[in-house]
PDB file of C-alpha atoms in Angstrom:
ATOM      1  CA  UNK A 626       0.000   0.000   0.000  1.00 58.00           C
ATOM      2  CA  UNK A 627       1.203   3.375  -1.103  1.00 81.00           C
ATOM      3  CA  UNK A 628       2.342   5.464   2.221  1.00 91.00           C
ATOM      4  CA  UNK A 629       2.261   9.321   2.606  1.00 94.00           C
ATOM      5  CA  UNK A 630       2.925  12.103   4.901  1.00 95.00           C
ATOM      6  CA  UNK A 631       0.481  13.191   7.499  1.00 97.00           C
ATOM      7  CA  UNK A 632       1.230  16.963   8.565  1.00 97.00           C
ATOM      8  CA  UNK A 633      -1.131  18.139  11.176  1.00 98.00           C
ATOM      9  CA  UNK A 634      -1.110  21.540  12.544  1.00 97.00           C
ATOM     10  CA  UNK A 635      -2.827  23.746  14.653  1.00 96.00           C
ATOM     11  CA  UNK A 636      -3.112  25.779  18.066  1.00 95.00           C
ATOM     12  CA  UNK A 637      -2.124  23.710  21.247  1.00 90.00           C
ATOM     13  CA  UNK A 638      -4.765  21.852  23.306  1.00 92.00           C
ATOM     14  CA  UNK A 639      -6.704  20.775  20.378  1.00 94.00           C
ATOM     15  CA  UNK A 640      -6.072  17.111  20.624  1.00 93.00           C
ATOM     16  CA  UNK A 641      -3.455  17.525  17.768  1.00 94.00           C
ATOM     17  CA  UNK A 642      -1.226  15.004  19.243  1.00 91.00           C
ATOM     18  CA  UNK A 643      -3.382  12.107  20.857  1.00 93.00           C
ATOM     19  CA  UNK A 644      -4.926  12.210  17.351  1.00 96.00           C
ATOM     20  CA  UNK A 645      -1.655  12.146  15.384  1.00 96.00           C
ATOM     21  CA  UNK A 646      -0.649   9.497  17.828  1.00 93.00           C
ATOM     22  CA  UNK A 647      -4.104   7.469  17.300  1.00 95.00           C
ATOM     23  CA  UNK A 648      -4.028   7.324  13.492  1.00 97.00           C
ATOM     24  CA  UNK A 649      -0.170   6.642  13.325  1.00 94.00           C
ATOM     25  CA  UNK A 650      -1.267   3.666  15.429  1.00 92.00           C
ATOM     26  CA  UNK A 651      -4.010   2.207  13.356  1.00 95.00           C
ATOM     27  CA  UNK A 652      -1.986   2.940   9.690  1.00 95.00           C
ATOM     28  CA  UNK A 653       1.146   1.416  11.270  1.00 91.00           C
ATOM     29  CA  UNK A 654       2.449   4.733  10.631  1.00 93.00           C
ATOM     30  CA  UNK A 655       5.830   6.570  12.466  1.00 90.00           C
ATOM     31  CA  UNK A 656       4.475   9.443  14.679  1.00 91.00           C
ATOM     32  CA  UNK A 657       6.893  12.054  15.060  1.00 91.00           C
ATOM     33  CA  UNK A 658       5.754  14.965  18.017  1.00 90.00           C
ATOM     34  CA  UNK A 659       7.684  18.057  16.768  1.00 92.00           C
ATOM     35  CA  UNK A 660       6.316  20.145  19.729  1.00 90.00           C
ATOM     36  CA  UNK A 661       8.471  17.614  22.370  1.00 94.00           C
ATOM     37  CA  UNK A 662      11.658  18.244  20.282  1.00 96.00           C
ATOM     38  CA  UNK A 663      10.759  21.968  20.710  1.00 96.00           C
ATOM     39  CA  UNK A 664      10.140  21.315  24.688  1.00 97.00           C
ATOM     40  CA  UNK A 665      13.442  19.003  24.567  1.00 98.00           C
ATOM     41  CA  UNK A 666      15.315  22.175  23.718  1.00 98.00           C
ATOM     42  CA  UNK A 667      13.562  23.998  25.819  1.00 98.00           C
ATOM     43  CA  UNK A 668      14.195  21.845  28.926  1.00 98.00           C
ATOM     44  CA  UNK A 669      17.835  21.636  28.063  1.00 98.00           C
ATOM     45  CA  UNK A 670      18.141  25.547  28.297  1.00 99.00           C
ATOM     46  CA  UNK A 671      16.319  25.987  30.998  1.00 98.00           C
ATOM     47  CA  UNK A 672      18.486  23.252  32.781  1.00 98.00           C
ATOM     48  CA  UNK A 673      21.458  24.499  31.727  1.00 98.00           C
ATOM     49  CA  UNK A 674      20.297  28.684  32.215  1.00 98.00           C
ATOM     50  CA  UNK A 675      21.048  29.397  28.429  1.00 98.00           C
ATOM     51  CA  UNK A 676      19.881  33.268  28.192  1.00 97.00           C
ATOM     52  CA  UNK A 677      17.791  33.552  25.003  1.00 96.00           C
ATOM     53  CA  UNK A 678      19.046  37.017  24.295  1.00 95.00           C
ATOM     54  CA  UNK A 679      22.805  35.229  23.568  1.00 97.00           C
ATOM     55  CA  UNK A 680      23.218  33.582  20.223  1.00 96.00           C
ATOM     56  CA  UNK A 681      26.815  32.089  21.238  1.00 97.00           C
ATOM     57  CA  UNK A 682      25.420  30.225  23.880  1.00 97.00           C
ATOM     58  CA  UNK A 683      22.009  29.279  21.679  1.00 98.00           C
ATOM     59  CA  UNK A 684      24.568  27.638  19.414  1.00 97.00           C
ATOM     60  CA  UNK A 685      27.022  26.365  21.803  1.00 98.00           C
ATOM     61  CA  UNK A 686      23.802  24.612  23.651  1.00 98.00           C
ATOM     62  CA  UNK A 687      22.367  23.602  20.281  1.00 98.00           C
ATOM     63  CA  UNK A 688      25.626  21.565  19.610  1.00 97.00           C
ATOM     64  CA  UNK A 689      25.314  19.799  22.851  1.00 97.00           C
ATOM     65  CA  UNK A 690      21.680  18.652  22.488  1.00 97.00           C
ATOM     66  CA  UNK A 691      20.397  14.937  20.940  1.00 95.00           C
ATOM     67  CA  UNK A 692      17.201  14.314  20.670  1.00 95.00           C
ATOM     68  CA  UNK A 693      15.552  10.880  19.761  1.00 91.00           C
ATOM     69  CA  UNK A 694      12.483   8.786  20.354  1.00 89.00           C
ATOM     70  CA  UNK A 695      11.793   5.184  21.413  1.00 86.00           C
ATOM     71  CA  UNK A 696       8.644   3.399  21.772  1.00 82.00           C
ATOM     72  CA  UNK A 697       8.416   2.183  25.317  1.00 84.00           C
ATOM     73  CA  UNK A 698       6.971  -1.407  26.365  1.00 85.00           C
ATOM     74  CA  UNK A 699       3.443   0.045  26.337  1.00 81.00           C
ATOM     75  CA  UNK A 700       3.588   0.513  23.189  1.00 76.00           C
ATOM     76  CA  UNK A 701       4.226   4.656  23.750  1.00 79.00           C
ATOM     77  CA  UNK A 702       6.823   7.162  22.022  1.00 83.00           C
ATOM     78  CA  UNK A 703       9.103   8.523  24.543  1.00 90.00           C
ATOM     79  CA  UNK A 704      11.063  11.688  24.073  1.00 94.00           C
ATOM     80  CA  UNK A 705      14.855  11.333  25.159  1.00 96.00           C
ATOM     81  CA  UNK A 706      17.359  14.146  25.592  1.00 97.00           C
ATOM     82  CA  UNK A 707      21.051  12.913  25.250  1.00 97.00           C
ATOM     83  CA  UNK A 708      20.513   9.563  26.044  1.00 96.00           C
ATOM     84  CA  UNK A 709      17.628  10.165  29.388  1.00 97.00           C
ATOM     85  CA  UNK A 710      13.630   9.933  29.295  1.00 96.00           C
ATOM     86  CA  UNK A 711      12.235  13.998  29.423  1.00 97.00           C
ATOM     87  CA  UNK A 712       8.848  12.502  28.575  1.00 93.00           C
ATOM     88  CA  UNK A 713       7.098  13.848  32.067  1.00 91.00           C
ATOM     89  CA  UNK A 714       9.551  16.668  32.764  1.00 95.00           C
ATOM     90  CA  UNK A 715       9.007  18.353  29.299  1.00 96.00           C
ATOM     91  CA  UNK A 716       5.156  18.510  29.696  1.00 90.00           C
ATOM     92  CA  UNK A 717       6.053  20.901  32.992  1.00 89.00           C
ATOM     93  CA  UNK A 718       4.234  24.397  33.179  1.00 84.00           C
ATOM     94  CA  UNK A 719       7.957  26.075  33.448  1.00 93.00           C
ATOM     95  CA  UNK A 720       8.536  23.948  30.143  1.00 95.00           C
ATOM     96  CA  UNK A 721       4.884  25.026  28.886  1.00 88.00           C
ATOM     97  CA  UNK A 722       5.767  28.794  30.023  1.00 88.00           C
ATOM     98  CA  UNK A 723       9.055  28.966  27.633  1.00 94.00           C
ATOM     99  CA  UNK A 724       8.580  26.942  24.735  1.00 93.00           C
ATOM    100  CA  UNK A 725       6.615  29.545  22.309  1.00 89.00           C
ATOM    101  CA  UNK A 726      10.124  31.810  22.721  1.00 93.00           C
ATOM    102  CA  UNK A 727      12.571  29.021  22.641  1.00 96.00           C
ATOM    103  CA  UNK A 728      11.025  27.711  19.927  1.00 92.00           C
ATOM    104  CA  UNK A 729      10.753  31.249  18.006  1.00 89.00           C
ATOM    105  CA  UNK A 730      14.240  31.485  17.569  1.00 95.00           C
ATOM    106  CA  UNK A 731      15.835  31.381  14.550  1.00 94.00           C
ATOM    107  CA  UNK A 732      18.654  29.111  14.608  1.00 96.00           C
ATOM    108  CA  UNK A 733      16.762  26.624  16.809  1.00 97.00           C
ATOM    109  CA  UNK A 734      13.797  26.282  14.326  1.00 94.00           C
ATOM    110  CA  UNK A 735      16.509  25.785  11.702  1.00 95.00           C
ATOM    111  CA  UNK A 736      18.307  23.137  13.745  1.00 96.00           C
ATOM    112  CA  UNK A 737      14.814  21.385  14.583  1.00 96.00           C
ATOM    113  CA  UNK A 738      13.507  21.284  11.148  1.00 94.00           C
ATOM    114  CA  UNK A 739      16.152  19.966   9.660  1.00 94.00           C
ATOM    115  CA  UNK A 740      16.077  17.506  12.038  1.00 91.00           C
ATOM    116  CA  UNK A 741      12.431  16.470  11.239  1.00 92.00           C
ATOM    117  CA  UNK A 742      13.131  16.651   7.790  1.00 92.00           C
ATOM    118  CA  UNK A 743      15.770  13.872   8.684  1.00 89.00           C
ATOM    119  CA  UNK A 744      13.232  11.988  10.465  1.00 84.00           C
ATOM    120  CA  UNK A 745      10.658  12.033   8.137  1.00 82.00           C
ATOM    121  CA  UNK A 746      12.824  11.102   5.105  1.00 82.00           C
ATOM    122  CA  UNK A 747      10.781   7.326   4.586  1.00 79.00           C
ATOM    123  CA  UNK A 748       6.864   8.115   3.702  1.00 83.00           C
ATOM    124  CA  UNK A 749       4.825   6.637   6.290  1.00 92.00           C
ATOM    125  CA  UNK A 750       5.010   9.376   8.952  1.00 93.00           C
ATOM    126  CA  UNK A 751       2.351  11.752  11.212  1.00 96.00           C
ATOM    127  CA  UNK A 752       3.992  14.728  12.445  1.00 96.00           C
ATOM    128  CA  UNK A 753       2.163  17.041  14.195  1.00 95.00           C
ATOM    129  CA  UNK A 754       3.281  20.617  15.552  1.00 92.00           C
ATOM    130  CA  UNK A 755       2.645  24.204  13.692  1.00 92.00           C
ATOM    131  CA  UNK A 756       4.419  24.373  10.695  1.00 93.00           C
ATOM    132  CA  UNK A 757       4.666  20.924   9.431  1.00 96.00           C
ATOM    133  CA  UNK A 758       2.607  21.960   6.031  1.00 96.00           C
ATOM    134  CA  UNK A 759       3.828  25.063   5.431  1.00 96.00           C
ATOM    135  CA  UNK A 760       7.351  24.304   6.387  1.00 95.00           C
ATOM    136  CA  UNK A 761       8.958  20.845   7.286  1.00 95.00           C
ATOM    137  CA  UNK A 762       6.724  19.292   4.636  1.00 96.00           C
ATOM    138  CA  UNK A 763       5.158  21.261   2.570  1.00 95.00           C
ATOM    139  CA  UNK A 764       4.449  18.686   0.051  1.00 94.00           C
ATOM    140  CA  UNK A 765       2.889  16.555   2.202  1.00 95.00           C
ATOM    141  CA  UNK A 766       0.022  14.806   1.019  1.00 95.00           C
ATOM    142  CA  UNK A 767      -2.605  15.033   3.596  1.00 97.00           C
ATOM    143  CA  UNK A 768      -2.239  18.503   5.476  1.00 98.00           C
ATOM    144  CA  UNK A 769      -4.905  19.004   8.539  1.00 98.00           C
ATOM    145  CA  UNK A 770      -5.139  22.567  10.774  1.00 98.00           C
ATOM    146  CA  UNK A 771      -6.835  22.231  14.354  1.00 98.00           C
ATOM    147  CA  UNK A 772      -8.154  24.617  15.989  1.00 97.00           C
ATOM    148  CA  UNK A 773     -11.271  24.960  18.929  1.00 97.00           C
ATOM    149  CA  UNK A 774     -12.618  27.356  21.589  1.00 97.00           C
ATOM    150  CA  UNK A 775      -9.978  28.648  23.534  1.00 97.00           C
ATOM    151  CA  UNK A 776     -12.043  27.433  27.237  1.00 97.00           C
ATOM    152  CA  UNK A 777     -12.510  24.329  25.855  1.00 96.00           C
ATOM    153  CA  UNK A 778      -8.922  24.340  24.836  1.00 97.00           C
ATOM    154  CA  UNK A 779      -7.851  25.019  28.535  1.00 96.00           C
ATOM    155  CA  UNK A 780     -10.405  23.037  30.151  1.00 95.00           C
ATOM    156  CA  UNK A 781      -8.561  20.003  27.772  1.00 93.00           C
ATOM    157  CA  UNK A 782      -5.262  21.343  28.980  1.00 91.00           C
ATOM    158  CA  UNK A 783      -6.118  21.600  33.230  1.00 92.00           C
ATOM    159  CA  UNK A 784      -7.666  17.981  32.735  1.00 90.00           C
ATOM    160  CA  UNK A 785      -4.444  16.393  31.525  1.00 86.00           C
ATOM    161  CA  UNK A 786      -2.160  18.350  34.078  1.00 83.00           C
ATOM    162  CA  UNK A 787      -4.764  17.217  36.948  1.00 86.00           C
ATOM    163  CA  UNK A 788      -4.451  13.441  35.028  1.00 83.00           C
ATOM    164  CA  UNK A 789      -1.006  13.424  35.856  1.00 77.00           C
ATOM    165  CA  UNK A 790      -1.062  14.849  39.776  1.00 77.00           C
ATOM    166  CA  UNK A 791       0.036  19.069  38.689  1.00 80.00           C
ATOM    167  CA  UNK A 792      -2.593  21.143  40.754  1.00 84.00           C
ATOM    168  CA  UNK A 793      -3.014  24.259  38.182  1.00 87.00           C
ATOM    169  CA  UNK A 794      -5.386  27.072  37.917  1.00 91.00           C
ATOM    170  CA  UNK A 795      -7.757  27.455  34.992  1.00 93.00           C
ATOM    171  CA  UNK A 796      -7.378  31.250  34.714  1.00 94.00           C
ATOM    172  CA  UNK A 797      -2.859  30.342  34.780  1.00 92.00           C
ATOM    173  CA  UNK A 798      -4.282  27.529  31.792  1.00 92.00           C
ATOM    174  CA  UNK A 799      -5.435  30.404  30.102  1.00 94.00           C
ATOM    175  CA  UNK A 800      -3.391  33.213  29.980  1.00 93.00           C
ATOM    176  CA  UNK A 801      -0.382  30.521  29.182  1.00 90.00           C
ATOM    177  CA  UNK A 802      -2.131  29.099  26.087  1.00 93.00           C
ATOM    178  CA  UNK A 803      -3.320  33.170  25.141  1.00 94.00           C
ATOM    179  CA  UNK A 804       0.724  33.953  25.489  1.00 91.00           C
ATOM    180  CA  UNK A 805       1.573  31.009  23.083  1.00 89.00           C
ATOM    181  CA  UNK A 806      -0.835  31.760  20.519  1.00 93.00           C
ATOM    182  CA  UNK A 807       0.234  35.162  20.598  1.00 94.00           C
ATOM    183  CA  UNK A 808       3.975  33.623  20.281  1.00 88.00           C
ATOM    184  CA  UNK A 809       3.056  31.396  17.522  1.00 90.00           C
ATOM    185  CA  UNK A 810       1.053  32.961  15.404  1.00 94.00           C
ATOM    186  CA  UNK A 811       3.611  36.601  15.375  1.00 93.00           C
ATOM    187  CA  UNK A 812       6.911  34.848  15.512  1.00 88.00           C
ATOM    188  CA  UNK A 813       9.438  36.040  12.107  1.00 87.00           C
ATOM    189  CA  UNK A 814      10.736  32.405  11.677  1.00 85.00           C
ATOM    190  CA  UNK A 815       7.915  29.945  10.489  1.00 87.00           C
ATOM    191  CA  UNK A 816       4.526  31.796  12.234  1.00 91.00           C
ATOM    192  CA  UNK A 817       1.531  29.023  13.046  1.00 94.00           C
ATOM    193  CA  UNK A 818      -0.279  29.465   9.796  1.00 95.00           C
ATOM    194  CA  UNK A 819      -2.803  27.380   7.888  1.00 96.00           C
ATOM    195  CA  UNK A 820      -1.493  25.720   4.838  1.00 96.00           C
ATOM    196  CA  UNK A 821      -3.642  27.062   1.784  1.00 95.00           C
ATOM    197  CA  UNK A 822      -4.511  23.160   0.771  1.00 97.00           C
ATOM    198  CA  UNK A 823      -5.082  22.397   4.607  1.00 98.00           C
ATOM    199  CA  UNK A 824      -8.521  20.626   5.798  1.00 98.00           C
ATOM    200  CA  UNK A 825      -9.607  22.732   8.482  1.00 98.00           C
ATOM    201  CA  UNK A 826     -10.834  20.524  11.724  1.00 97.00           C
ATOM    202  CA  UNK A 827     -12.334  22.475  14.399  1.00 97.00           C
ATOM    203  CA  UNK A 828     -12.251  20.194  17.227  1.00 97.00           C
ATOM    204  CA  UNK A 829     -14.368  22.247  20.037  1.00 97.00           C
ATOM    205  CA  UNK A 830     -17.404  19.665  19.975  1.00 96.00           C
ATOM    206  CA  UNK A 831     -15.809  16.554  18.762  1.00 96.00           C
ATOM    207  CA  UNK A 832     -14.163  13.255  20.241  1.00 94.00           C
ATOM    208  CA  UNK A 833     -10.802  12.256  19.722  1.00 94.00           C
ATOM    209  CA  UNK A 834     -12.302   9.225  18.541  1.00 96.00           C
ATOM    210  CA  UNK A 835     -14.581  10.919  15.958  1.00 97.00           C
ATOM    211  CA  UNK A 836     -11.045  13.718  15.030  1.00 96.00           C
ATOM    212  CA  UNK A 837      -9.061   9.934  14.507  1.00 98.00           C
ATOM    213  CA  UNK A 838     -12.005   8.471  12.922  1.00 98.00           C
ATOM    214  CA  UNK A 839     -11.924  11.591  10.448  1.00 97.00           C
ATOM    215  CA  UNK A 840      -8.364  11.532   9.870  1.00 98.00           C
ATOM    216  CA  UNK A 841      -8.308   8.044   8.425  1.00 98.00           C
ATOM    217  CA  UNK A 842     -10.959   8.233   6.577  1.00 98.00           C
ATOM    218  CA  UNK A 843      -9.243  10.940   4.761  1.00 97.00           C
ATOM    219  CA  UNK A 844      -5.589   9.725   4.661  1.00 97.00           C
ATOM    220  CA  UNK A 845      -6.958   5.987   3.074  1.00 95.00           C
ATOM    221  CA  UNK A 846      -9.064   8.063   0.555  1.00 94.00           C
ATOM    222  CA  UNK A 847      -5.428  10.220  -0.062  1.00 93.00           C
ATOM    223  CA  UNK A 848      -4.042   6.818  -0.344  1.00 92.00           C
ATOM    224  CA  UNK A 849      -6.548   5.225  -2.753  1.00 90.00           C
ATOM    225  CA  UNK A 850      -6.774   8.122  -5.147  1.00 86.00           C
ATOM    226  CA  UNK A 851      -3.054   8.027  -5.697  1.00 83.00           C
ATOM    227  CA  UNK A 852      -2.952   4.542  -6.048  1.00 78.00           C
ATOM    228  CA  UNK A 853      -5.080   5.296  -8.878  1.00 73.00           C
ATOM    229  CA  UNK A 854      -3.240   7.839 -10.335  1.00 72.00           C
ATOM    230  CA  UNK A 855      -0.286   5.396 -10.062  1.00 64.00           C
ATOM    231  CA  UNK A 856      -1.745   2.735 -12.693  1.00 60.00           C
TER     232      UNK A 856
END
């Protein structure tokens, strides 16, 4: 069966990664989060107190930094930063606070992207993050853009911090996921944008199950149609 690349982008907290996740699952697919490579850097410079104002030390740190992921015995992708498991500590609220302006400089987009674009050399990949069709891949050939209400967005967001034990208040939710979209959608190197041949998927009063269900349905008609044109 003919394989292709899955780029889905969008705001955070709008399920763009359980879903990429999902459907990589069920089309025996590679799922590559680009936003924990992002948060891997991100950890690494807060760790290591790497002022963002200093491009010698963005580079120095950038050298230093290895980023990989491993699927662990349940069957889920970890992210690992030179060699150690970051999986819990990247998904922090200090890690959550910094990401949008580690992530909108320059030479570590560069550094990232080419590193996806490494990754994602084979077809048979789902990459989510927010410039995966208008950037990493533009030629992808299925391109999604999620978006929903920002509440529901934070309500999503609060639920999965409380999942995992992190006490956090709804109005902090809030004004941290405002800040990023503010980040991400202003930022000079590779702004969140909506690819012009993106399907838009607005998320607010759907399921994951019914956004996987969707997603599918559209990559194995993607599929068919080029196996058609193929003949």
């Amino acid at each position: 069966m003919s394989k292709i690349v899955i780029a889905i982008d969008g705001y955070s907290a709008c399920g763009k990664s359980t879903t990429a996740k999902e459907v990589a699952k069920i089309l025996g697919y590679r799922y590559i989060d680009s936003g924990a490579m992002y948060r891997a850097v991100t950890l690494y410079f807060l760790d290591h107190h790497v002022a963002l104002t200093n491009p010698k030390e963005i580079h120095r740190a950038l050298q230093q930094i290895n980023i990989s992921f491993k699927i662990n015995a349940k069957g889920i992708t970890e992210t690992f930063l030179n060699g150690l498991s970051v999986e819990e500590e990247i998904r922090q609220m200090r890690v959550s606070e910094q990401v949008s302006p580690v992530s909108a400089i320059k030479e570590v987009r560069e550094a990232m992207v080419a590193q996806q674009r490494k990754l994602g050399k084979e077809r048979g990949i789902v990459m989510d993050g927010r410039d995966i069709g208008t950037v990493v891949f533009p030629q992808a050939e299925l391109k999604l853009f999620m978006t929903a209400d920002m509440m529901v967005r934070a309500f999503r967001r609060q639920r999965e911090w409380l999942d995992q034990d992190r006490l956090v208040d709804l109005d902090d939710v809030v004004e941290n996921i405002k800040k990023r979209d503010l980040i991400d959608t202003t930022r000079a190197e590779s702004p969140l944008r909506q690819a012009e041949d993106a399907v838009v998927i607005d998320t607010t009063h759907i399921t994951i199950d019914e956004q996987v269900d969707e997603v599918v349905r559209m990559a194995f008609s993607k599929i068919v149609s080029m196996r058609k044109t193929t003949r």
